[in-house]
Every structure is written in C-alpha cells, then in structure tokens.
CSV table of C-alpha atoms in Angstrom, one decimal:
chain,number,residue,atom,x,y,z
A,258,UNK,CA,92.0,86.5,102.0
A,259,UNK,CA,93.1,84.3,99.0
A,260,UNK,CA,95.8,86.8,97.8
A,261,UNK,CA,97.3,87.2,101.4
A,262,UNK,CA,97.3,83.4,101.0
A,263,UNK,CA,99.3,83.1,97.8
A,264,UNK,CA,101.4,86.0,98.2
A,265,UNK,CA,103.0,84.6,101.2
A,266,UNK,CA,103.6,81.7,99.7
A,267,UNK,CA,101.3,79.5,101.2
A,268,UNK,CA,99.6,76.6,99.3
A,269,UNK,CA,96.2,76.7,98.7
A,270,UNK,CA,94.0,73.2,98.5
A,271,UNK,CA,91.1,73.8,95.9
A,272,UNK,CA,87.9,71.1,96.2
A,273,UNK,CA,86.8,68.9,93.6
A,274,UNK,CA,84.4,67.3,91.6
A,275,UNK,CA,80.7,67.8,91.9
A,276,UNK,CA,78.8,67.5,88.7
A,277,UNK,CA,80.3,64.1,87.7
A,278,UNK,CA,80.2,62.9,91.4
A,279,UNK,CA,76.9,64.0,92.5
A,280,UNK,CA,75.7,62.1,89.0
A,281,UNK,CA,77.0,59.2,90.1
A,282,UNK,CA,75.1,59.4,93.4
A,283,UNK,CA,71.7,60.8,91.8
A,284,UNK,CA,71.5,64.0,92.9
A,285,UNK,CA,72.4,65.1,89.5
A,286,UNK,CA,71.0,65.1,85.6
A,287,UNK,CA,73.4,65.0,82.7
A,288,UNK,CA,72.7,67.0,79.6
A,289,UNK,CA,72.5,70.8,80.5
A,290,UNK,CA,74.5,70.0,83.9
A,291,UNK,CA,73.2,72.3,86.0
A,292,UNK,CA,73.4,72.8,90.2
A,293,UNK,CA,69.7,72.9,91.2
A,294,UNK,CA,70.8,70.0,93.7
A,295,UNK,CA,71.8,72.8,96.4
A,296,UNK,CA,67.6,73.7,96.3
A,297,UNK,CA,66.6,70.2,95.8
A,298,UNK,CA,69.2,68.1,97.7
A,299,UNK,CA,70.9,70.7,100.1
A,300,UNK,CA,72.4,67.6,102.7
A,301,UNK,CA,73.8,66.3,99.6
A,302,UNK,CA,75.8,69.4,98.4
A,303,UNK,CA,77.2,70.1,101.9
A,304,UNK,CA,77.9,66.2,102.6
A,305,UNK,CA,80.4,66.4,99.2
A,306,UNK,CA,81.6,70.2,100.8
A,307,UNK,CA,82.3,68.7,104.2
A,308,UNK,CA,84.4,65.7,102.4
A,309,UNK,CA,86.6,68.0,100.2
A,310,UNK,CA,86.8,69.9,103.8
A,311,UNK,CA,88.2,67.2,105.6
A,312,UNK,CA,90.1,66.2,102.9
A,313,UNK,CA,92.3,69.0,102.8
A,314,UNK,CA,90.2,71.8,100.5
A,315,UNK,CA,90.6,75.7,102.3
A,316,UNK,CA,88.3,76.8,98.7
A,317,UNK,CA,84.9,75.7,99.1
A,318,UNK,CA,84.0,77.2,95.7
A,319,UNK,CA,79.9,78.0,95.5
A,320,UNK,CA,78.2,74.9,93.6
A,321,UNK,CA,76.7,77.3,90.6
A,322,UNK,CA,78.1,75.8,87.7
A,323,UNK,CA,75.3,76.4,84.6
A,324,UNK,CA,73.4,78.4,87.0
A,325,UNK,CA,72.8,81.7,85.1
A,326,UNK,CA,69.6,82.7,84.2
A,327,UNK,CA,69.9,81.6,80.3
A,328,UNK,CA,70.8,78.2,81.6
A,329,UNK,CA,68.2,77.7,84.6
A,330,UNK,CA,65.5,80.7,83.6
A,331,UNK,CA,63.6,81.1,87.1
A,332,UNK,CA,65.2,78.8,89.5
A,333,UNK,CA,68.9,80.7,89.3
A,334,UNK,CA,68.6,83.6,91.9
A,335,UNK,CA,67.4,80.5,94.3
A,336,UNK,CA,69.8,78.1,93.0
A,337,UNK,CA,72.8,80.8,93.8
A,338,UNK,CA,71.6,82.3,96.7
A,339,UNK,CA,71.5,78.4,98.6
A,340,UNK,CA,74.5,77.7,97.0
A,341,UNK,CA,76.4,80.5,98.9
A,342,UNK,CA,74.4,79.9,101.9
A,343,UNK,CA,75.9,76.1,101.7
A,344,UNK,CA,79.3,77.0,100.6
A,345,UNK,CA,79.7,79.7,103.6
A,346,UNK,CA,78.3,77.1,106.2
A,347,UNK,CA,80.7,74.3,105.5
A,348,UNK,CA,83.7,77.2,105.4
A,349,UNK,CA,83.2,78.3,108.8
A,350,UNK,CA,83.8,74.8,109.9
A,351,UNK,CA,87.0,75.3,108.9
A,352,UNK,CA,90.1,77.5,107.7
A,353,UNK,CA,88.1,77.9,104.0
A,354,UNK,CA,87.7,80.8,101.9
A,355,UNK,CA,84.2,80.9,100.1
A,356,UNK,CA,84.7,81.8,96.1
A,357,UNK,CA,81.5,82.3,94.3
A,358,UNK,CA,82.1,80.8,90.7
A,359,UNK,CA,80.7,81.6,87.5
A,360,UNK,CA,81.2,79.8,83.8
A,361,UNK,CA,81.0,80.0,79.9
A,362,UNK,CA,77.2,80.8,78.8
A,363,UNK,CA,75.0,79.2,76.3
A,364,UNK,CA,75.0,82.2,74.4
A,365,UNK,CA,78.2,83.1,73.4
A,366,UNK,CA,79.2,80.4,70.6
A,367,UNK,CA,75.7,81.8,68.8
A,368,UNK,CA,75.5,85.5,69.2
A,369,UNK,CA,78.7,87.0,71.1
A,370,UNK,CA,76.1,90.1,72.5
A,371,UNK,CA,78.9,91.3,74.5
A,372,UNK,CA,76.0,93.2,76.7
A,373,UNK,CA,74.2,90.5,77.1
A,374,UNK,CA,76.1,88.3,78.2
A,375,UNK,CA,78.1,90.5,80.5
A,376,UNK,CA,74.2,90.7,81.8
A,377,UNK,CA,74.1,87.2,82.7
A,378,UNK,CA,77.0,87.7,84.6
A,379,UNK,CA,76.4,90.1,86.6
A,380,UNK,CA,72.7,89.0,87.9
A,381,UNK,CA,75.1,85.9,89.7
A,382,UNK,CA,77.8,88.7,90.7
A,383,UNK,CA,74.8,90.6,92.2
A,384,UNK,CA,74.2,87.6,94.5
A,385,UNK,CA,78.3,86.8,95.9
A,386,UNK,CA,78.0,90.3,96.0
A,387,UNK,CA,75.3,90.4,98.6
A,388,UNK,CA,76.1,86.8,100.1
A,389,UNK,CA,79.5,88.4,100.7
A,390,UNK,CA,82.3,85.6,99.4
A,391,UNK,CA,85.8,86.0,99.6
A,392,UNK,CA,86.5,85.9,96.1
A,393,UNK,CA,85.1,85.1,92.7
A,394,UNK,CA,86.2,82.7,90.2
A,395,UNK,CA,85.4,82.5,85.9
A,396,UNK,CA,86.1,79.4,85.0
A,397,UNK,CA,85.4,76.8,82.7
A,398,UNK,CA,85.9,79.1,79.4
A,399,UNK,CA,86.7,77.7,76.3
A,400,UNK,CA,87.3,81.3,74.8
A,401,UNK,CA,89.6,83.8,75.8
A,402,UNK,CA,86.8,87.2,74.8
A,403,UNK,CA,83.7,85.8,76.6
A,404,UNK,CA,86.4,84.5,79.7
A,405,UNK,CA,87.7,88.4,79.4
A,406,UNK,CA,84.3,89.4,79.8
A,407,UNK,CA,83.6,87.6,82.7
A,408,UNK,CA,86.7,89.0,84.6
A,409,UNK,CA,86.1,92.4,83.4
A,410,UNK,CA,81.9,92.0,85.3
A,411,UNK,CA,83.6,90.2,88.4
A,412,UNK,CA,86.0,93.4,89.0
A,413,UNK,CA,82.9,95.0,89.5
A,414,UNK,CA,82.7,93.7,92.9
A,415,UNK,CA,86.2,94.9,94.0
A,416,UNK,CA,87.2,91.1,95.5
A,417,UNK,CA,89.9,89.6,93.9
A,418,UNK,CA,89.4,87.0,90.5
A,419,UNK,CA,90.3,84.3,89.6
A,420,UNK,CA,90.0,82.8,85.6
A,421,UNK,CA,90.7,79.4,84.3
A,422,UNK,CA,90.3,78.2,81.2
A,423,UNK,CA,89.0,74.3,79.8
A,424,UNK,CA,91.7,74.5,77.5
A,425,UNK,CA,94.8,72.4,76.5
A,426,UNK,CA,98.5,73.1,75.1
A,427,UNK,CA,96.4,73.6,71.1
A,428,UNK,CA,95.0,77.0,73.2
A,429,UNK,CA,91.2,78.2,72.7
A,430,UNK,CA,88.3,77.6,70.1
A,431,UNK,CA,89.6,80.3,68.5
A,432,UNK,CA,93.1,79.7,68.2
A,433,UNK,CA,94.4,81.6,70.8
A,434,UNK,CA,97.4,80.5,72.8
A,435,UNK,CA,97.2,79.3,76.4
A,436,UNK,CA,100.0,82.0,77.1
A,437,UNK,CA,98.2,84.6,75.4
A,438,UNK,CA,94.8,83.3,76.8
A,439,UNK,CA,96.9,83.8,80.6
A,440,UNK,CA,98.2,87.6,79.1
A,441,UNK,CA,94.6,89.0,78.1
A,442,UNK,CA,93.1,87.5,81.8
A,443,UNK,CA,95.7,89.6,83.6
A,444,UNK,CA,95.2,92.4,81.6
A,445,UNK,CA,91.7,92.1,82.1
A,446,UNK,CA,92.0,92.8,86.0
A,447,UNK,CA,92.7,88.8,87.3
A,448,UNK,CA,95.0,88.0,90.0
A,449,UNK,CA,94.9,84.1,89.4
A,450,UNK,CA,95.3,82.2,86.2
A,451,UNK,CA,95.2,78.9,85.2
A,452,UNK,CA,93.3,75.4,83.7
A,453,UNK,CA,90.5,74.1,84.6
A,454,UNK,CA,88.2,70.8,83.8
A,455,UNK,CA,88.6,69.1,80.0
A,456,UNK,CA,91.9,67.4,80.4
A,457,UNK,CA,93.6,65.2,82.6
A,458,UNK,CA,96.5,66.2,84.9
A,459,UNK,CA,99.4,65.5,82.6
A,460,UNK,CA,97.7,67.8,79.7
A,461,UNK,CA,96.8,70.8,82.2
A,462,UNK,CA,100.2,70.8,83.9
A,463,UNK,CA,101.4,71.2,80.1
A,464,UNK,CA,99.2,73.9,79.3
A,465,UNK,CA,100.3,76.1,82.5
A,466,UNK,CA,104.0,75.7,81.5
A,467,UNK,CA,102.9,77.3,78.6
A,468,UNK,CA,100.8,79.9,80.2
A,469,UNK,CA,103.8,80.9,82.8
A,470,UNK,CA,105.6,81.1,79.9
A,471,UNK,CA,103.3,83.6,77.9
A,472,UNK,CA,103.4,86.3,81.1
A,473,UNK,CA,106.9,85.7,81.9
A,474,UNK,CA,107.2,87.0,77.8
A,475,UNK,CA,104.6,89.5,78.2
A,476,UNK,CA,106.6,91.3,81.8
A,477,UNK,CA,103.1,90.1,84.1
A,478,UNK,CA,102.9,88.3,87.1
A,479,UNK,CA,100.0,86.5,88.4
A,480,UNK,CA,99.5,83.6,91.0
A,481,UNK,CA,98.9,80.8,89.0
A,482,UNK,CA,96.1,77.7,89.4
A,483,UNK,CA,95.3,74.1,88.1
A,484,UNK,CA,92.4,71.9,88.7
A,485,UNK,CA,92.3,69.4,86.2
A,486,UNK,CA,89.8,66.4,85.8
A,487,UNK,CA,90.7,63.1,87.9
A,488,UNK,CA,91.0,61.1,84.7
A,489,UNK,CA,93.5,59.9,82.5
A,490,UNK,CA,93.2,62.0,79.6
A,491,UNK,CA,96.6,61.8,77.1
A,492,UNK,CA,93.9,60.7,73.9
A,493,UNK,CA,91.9,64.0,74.2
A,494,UNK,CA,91.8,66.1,71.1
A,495,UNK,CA,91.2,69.8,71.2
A,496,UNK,CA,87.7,70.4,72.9
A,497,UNK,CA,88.9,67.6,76.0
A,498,UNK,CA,86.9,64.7,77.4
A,499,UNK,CA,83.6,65.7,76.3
A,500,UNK,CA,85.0,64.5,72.9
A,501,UNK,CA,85.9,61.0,73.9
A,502,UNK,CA,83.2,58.1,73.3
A,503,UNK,CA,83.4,57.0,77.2
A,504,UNK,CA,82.1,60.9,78.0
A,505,UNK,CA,80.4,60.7,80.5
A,506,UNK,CA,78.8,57.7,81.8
A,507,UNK,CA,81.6,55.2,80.8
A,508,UNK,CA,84.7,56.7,82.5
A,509,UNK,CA,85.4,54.9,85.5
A,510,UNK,CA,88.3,53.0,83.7
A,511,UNK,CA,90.4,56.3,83.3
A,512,UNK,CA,89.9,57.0,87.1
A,513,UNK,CA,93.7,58.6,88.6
A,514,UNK,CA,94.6,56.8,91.3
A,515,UNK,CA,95.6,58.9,94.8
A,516,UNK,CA,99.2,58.1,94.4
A,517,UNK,CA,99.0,59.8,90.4
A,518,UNK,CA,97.5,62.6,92.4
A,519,UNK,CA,100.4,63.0,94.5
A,520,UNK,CA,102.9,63.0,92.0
A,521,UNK,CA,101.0,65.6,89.8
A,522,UNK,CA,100.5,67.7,93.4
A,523,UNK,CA,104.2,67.5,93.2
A,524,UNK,CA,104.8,68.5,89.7
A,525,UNK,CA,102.3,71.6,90.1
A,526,UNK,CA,104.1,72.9,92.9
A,527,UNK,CA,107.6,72.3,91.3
A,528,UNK,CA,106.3,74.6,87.9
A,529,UNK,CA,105.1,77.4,91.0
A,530,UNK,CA,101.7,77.2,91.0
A,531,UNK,CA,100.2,77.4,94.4
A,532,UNK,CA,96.3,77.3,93.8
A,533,UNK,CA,96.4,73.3,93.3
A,534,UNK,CA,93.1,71.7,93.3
A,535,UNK,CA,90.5,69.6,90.9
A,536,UNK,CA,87.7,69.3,88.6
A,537,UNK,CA,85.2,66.7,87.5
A,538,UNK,CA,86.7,63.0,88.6
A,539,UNK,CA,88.9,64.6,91.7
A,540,UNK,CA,87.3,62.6,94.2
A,541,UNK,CA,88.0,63.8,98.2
A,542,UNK,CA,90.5,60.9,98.4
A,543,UNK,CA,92.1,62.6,95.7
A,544,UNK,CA,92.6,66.0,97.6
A,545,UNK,CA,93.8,64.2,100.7
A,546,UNK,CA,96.5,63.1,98.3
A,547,UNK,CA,97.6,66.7,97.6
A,548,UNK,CA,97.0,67.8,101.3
A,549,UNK,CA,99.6,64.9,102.1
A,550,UNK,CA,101.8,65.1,99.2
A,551,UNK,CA,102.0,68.4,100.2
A,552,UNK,CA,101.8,68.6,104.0
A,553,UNK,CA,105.9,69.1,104.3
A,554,UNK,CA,105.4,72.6,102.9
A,555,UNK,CA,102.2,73.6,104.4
A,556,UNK,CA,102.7,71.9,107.8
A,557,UNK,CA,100.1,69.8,108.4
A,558,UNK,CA,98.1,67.1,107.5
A,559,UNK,CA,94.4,67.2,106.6
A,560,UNK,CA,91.5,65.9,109.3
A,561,UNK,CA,91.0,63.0,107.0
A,562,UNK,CA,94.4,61.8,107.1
A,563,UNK,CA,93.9,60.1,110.6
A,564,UNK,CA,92.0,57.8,108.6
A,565,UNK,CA,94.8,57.1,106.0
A,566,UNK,CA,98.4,55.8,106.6
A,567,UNK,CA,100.9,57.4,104.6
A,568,UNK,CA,102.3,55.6,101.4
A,569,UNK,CA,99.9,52.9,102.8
A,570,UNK,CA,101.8,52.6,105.9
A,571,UNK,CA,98.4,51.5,107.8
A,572,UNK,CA,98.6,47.6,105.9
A,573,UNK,CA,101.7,47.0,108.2
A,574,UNK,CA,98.9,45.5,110.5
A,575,UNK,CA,97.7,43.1,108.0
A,576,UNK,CA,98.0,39.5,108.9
A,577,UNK,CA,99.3,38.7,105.3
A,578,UNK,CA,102.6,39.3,105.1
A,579,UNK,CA,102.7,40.1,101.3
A,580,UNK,CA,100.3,42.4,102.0
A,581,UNK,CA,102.5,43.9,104.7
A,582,UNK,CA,105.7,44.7,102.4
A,583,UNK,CA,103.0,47.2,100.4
A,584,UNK,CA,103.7,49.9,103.4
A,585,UNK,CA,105.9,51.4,101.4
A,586,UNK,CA,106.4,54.4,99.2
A,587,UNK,CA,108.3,53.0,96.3
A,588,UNK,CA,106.0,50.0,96.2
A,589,UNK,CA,103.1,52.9,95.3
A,590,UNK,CA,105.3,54.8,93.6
A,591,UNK,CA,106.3,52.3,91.3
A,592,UNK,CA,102.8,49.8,90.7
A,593,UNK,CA,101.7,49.6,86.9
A,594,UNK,CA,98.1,49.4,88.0
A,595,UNK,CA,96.1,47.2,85.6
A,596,UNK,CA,92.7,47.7,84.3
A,597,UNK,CA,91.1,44.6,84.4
A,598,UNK,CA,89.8,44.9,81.2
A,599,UNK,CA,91.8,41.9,78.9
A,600,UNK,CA,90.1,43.2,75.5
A,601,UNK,CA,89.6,47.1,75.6
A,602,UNK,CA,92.0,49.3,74.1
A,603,UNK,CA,94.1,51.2,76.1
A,604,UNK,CA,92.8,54.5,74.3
A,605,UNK,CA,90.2,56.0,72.6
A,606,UNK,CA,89.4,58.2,69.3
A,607,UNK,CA,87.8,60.8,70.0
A,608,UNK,CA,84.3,61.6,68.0
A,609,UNK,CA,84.4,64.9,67.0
C-alpha cells in the first residue's frame, strides 16, 4: 500500500502529464478539459500509462480529471469506470499502486452547496470504491474548504488520501496559507499533502517548505508530495500558468529540460518529501529523470533507462569528438540552454 510505501521510507515515483500531452497528440479538447479519451481513445490513455510505467512511475493515478457529473453530465460513470479499468491494467504490469483521483468542481466558486458538491464527489468515490484502487487522491484545489470537502467524502471509503493543492507560496483564492491549507487537510483525515499543477518546480518546492513548516507549527505529521508542471514558471502570479498569455497552446518554450528535473528530484527529496512526481508538461522523459536522479536511494533504475545513458554517457560513441566530451555530468549540469528565440522576452505578464 502507499502508506507502507512512505512510511518505510521508500520513494515513491508519481506519473505525469496527460491533459496537456494527450492535446498535443489529439486525443484531447481544450476548454472544459475533460478525460473522455479513456471511452473514446482507450490505446491512447494506456500508451501514455505504459510510458510513465517504464519510465519510472509506481502511481498510475486514474485519468478522471473534470470527470464528475457537473463537468461531463451522462458520460462520467463510463468515463470513470474505463479509466480505472485502464489505470489497473497498466499497474499489474508492474510494481504500481492504482489511485483513483478526483478535482475542484465547477460549482464551488458560484454556490459553495457544501451538499452538493460533496454529492459530486461521492458518485466518482462510488466507482474507485467498486473498481477497488489502492488509494484516492483530491487534487487540483484552488481552495482549502471545497479541498476539505473532498478529503472529508474520500475517507468514506476507508483507503488512505491523498490532497494537493494548485497553489503557490501567496496560499489559496481565499487567502489562506499553504501551511494552513497543509494543517486543515490533515485535520480533515489525509495522510499525504502537498502541490500540485499551476506552477513550475522552483515555485512548488517553495510552497511545500512552507507547508512542512505550517504542520511542523501545528504538532502534525504527514507524508508529504509534489507534482508540479514541467515548465518554467518563476513569472506566474497568484492563480499559476493559466494566467500567463502563452497558456496553453504556446508553451513549448518554457519546456524543463530532464537534467532541471533531476535537480528538482534532488531538491524534493533533500526538503523530505517522498511522493515525487508531475503534472501538466512532465513528460515520461521527465520521470525517467527522477527514477535516475533518484535510483541511489531506491535501488534501481527504471525499464526505460536501458534506453538512456546516464548524464549522457551514451554520446561517448559518437564519431564527433566534441560531441564525445558531452558524456559528462557537469557538462549537463552546468549548460545555459538557449531558447532559440533572438527577439522574445524572456518572461511574460500575466493577463489577469
């Protein structure tokens, strides 16, 4: 189980993007974002499971982002039930846990009908419940009450929960702080807290300082967990990327490269947080990078990694020699990458 995981200290690998990836390979709408690929494209959905699989990922969370019944009317007892079904299949092919995964509802920033919402939730819970995954997971909540809700409907279920928050170091819509955001989600009933999605590495690793800090006030322990976009994100204002003018067909520029990824891998685990994965942008590549950033503590490499030489040590091969003398960590370590883009501003200002 996931907490047997973390509480012997092992490191677990989450997966990565799907919305923004499986839009790029037009399986996807943008707009109201929602999963109906797992009905409509099912080989898709477990293609992008199997990478993040071989990659590195033991969390192969259930692809039902936006798929509650306000969001997707009809089609979301279908959309969740396939999703599970997918999610389960790829696991078994591997040491993976299966976490069924809920988010923020359209409904809250308008009414906040407590009953109603908590509703929502538990028509999804009602299907992890019967498809039988390991654990649950409320992410993606940009305020701390409707993310307390969620936790408090997932505890239902009597599997362990984990709650992240799209938030960054300014804390929730409402002001609240990321430590007290991490205090009320413990206190709620969840046994992992953390960031998810809206801001890049950097930003999220900054925000769970300050959410380690709020429980450590506060006397509470929880593991903790990060999975932050794949972009380069230091310009974003309070509500994230969705803010910025490239959002979200122009980001490709911002892209983290897979040796940024293994320095923030390294950073995560340095601040003691052990549920390390990613969110929209984190590309498989980018989870091989913290499967081998990491591999000295967990022991092994991922499947994938026969394919990659560490710190590019598979261009000693090349017949140019200049090319040869980049098998090296500190040439990696230490490259400026440029951007290729002589007139565009290096940042942006965000619209709202």
């Amino acid at each position: 189980g996931i907490l047997e995981r973390l509480d012997s200290g092992e490191v677990v690998i989450g997966d990565g993007s799907f919305l923004i990836t499986l839009e790029k390979r037009g399986y996807v709408k943008a707009g109201l974002w929602t999963s109906e690929a797992v009905v409509e494209h099912p080989n898709a959905v477990r293609q992008l499971h199997m990478e993040f699989l071989r990659a590195g990922s033991n969390v192969m969370q259930t692809f039902t982002f936006s798929a509650s019944e306000d969001k997707m009317e009809s089609q979301w007892e279908a959309v969740n039930t396939a999703a599970c079904d997918l999610a389960r299949e790829v696991a078994n092919k591997g040491d993976a846990l299966v976490a069924g995964g809920i988010c923020q509802t359209s409904l809250y920033k308008h009414h906040k009908d407590e009953a109603r919402i908590k509703k929502l939730f538990r028509l999804q819970l009602e299907v992890f419940a019967r498809k039988n995954v390991d654990f649950l997971i409320a992410e993606y909540f940009e305020h701390a009450e409707e993310a307390v809700w969620a936790v408090e409907v997932l505890k239902e279920a009597r599997k362990p929960v984990a709650a992240t928050m799209c938030i960054g170091p300014e804390g929730d819509m409402h002001g609240v702080t990321p430590g007290e955001c991490a205090v009320k989600l413990v206190k709620a009933g969840a046994s992992i807290v953390g960031v998810n999605c809206r801001f890049g590495p950097w930003t999220s690793l900054k925000t769970m300082r300050l959410m380690k800090e709020g429980l450590w006030a506060a006397g509470l322990k929880a593991h903790l967990m990060v999975q932050p976009l794949g972009f380069h994100m230091p310009d974003c204002g309070k509500g994230g990327f969705v803010d910025l003018p490239e959002y979200p067909f122009a980001l490709e520029p911002r892209v983290a490269t897979r040796w940024d990824i293994q320095k923030y891998a390294r950073e995560a685990y340095n601040l003691g947080i052990r549920y390390i994965g990613g969110c929209c942008g984190f590309e498989p590549y980018h989870i091989r990078a913290i499967a081998e950033e990491l591999a000295p503590e967990r022991g092994f490499l991922p499947l994938s990694s026969d394919k990659h030489g560490s710190w590019g040590s598979g261009l000693n091969t090349h017949t140019k020699p200049w090319i040869r003398a980049r098998a090296r960590r500190e040439y990696w370590e230490n490259l400026l990458p440029a951007s290729g883009r002589p007139f565009c501003p290096s940042l942006s200002k965000p619209d709202a």
